[in-house]
CSV table of C-alpha atoms in Angstrom, one decimal:
chain,number,residue,atom,x,y,z
A,1,UNK,CA,0.0,0.0,0.0
A,2,UNK,CA,3.0,2.4,0.5
A,3,UNK,CA,3.9,2.6,-3.2
A,4,UNK,CA,0.2,3.3,-4.0
A,5,UNK,CA,0.1,6.1,-1.4
A,6,UNK,CA,3.3,7.6,-2.8
A,7,UNK,CA,1.9,7.5,-6.3
A,8,UNK,CA,-1.3,9.3,-5.1
A,9,UNK,CA,0.6,11.8,-2.9
A,10,UNK,CA,4.1,12.5,-4.2
A,11,UNK,CA,4.3,15.2,-1.6
A,12,UNK,CA,4.8,12.4,0.9
A,13,UNK,CA,7.9,11.3,-0.9
A,14,UNK,CA,9.5,14.7,-0.8
A,15,UNK,CA,8.8,15.2,2.8
A,16,UNK,CA,9.3,11.8,4.5
A,17,UNK,CA,11.9,10.2,2.3
A,18,UNK,CA,14.2,13.1,1.7
A,19,UNK,CA,13.4,14.8,5.1
A,20,UNK,CA,14.0,18.3,3.6
A,21,UNK,CA,11.8,19.8,6.2
A,22,UNK,CA,14.4,19.1,8.9
A,23,UNK,CA,17.0,21.7,9.7
A,24,UNK,CA,20.2,20.5,11.3
A,25,UNK,CA,21.5,21.5,13.8
A,26,UNK,CA,18.2,21.8,15.6
A,27,UNK,CA,17.2,25.2,17.0
A,28,UNK,CA,20.1,26.9,15.3
A,29,UNK,CA,19.5,30.3,13.7
A,30,UNK,CA,21.0,29.8,10.3
A,31,UNK,CA,20.7,33.5,9.5
A,32,UNK,CA,23.5,34.2,12.0
A,33,UNK,CA,26.3,31.8,11.0
A,34,UNK,CA,28.8,33.7,13.0
A,35,UNK,CA,27.3,32.0,16.1
A,36,UNK,CA,28.2,28.6,14.6
A,37,UNK,CA,31.3,29.2,12.5
A,38,UNK,CA,34.2,31.6,12.8
A,39,UNK,CA,34.8,34.2,10.1
A,40,UNK,CA,31.5,33.6,8.4
A,41,UNK,CA,28.6,36.0,7.5
A,42,UNK,CA,25.3,35.6,5.8
A,43,UNK,CA,24.6,37.3,2.5
A,44,UNK,CA,21.5,37.3,0.3
A,45,UNK,CA,21.4,37.4,-3.5
A,46,UNK,CA,18.3,38.2,-5.6
A,47,UNK,CA,18.6,36.1,-8.6
A,48,UNK,CA,15.2,36.8,-10.2
A,49,UNK,CA,12.2,38.8,-9.1
A,50,UNK,CA,10.8,37.2,-5.9
A,51,UNK,CA,13.7,34.7,-5.7
A,52,UNK,CA,16.3,35.3,-3.0
A,53,UNK,CA,19.2,32.9,-2.4
A,54,UNK,CA,20.9,32.9,1.0
A,55,UNK,CA,24.7,32.3,1.1
A,56,UNK,CA,27.4,32.1,3.7
A,57,UNK,CA,30.7,33.7,3.0
A,58,UNK,CA,33.5,32.0,5.0
A,59,UNK,CA,37.1,33.2,4.8
A,60,UNK,CA,39.8,30.6,5.3
A,61,UNK,CA,41.7,30.2,8.5
A,62,UNK,CA,44.8,31.9,7.0
A,63,UNK,CA,42.8,35.1,6.9
A,64,UNK,CA,41.1,34.7,10.3
A,65,UNK,CA,43.2,37.4,12.0
A,66,UNK,CA,42.5,39.8,9.2
A,67,UNK,CA,38.7,39.1,9.3
A,68,UNK,CA,38.2,39.4,13.0
A,69,UNK,CA,35.8,42.2,13.9
A,70,UNK,CA,35.2,43.2,10.3
A,71,UNK,CA,31.8,44.2,8.9
A,72,UNK,CA,29.8,42.9,5.9
A,73,UNK,CA,31.5,45.4,3.6
A,74,UNK,CA,34.9,43.9,4.3
A,75,UNK,CA,33.6,40.4,3.4
A,76,UNK,CA,32.0,41.6,0.2
A,77,UNK,CA,35.3,43.3,-0.8
A,78,UNK,CA,37.2,40.1,0.0
A,79,UNK,CA,35.1,38.3,-2.7
A,80,UNK,CA,36.7,40.5,-5.3
A,81,UNK,CA,40.4,40.3,-4.3
A,82,UNK,CA,43.1,38.0,-5.7
A,83,UNK,CA,42.2,35.0,-3.5
A,84,UNK,CA,40.3,32.1,-5.1
A,85,UNK,CA,36.7,31.6,-4.4
A,86,UNK,CA,35.3,28.1,-3.9
A,87,UNK,CA,31.6,27.6,-4.4
A,88,UNK,CA,30.0,24.7,-2.5
A,89,UNK,CA,26.5,23.7,-3.5
A,90,UNK,CA,25.1,21.4,-0.9
A,91,UNK,CA,21.6,20.8,-2.1
A,92,UNK,CA,18.1,21.8,-0.8
A,93,UNK,CA,18.0,20.2,2.6
A,94,UNK,CA,16.9,23.4,4.3
A,95,UNK,CA,20.3,24.2,5.7
A,96,UNK,CA,23.3,26.0,4.3
């Protein structure tokens, strides 16, 4: 009966098989990554009208002393300097 129910209600498959409604770690405010990770800020990009993508910008440990106490503007400028940028696309599990 389970395959029949999934065929009738594909929403069940996306919610209970992939568990994309869970956010881990539990009770963490993912809009404030600096509470979880050092040298990390949260940025938002508007890719299309009404579509906003949240990203975290983390500088490497070698730039930790330089990043300490800096504001969002410093992190944005760090994206355009000579250091390489690595983009990690993790999926759609509800967390970054």
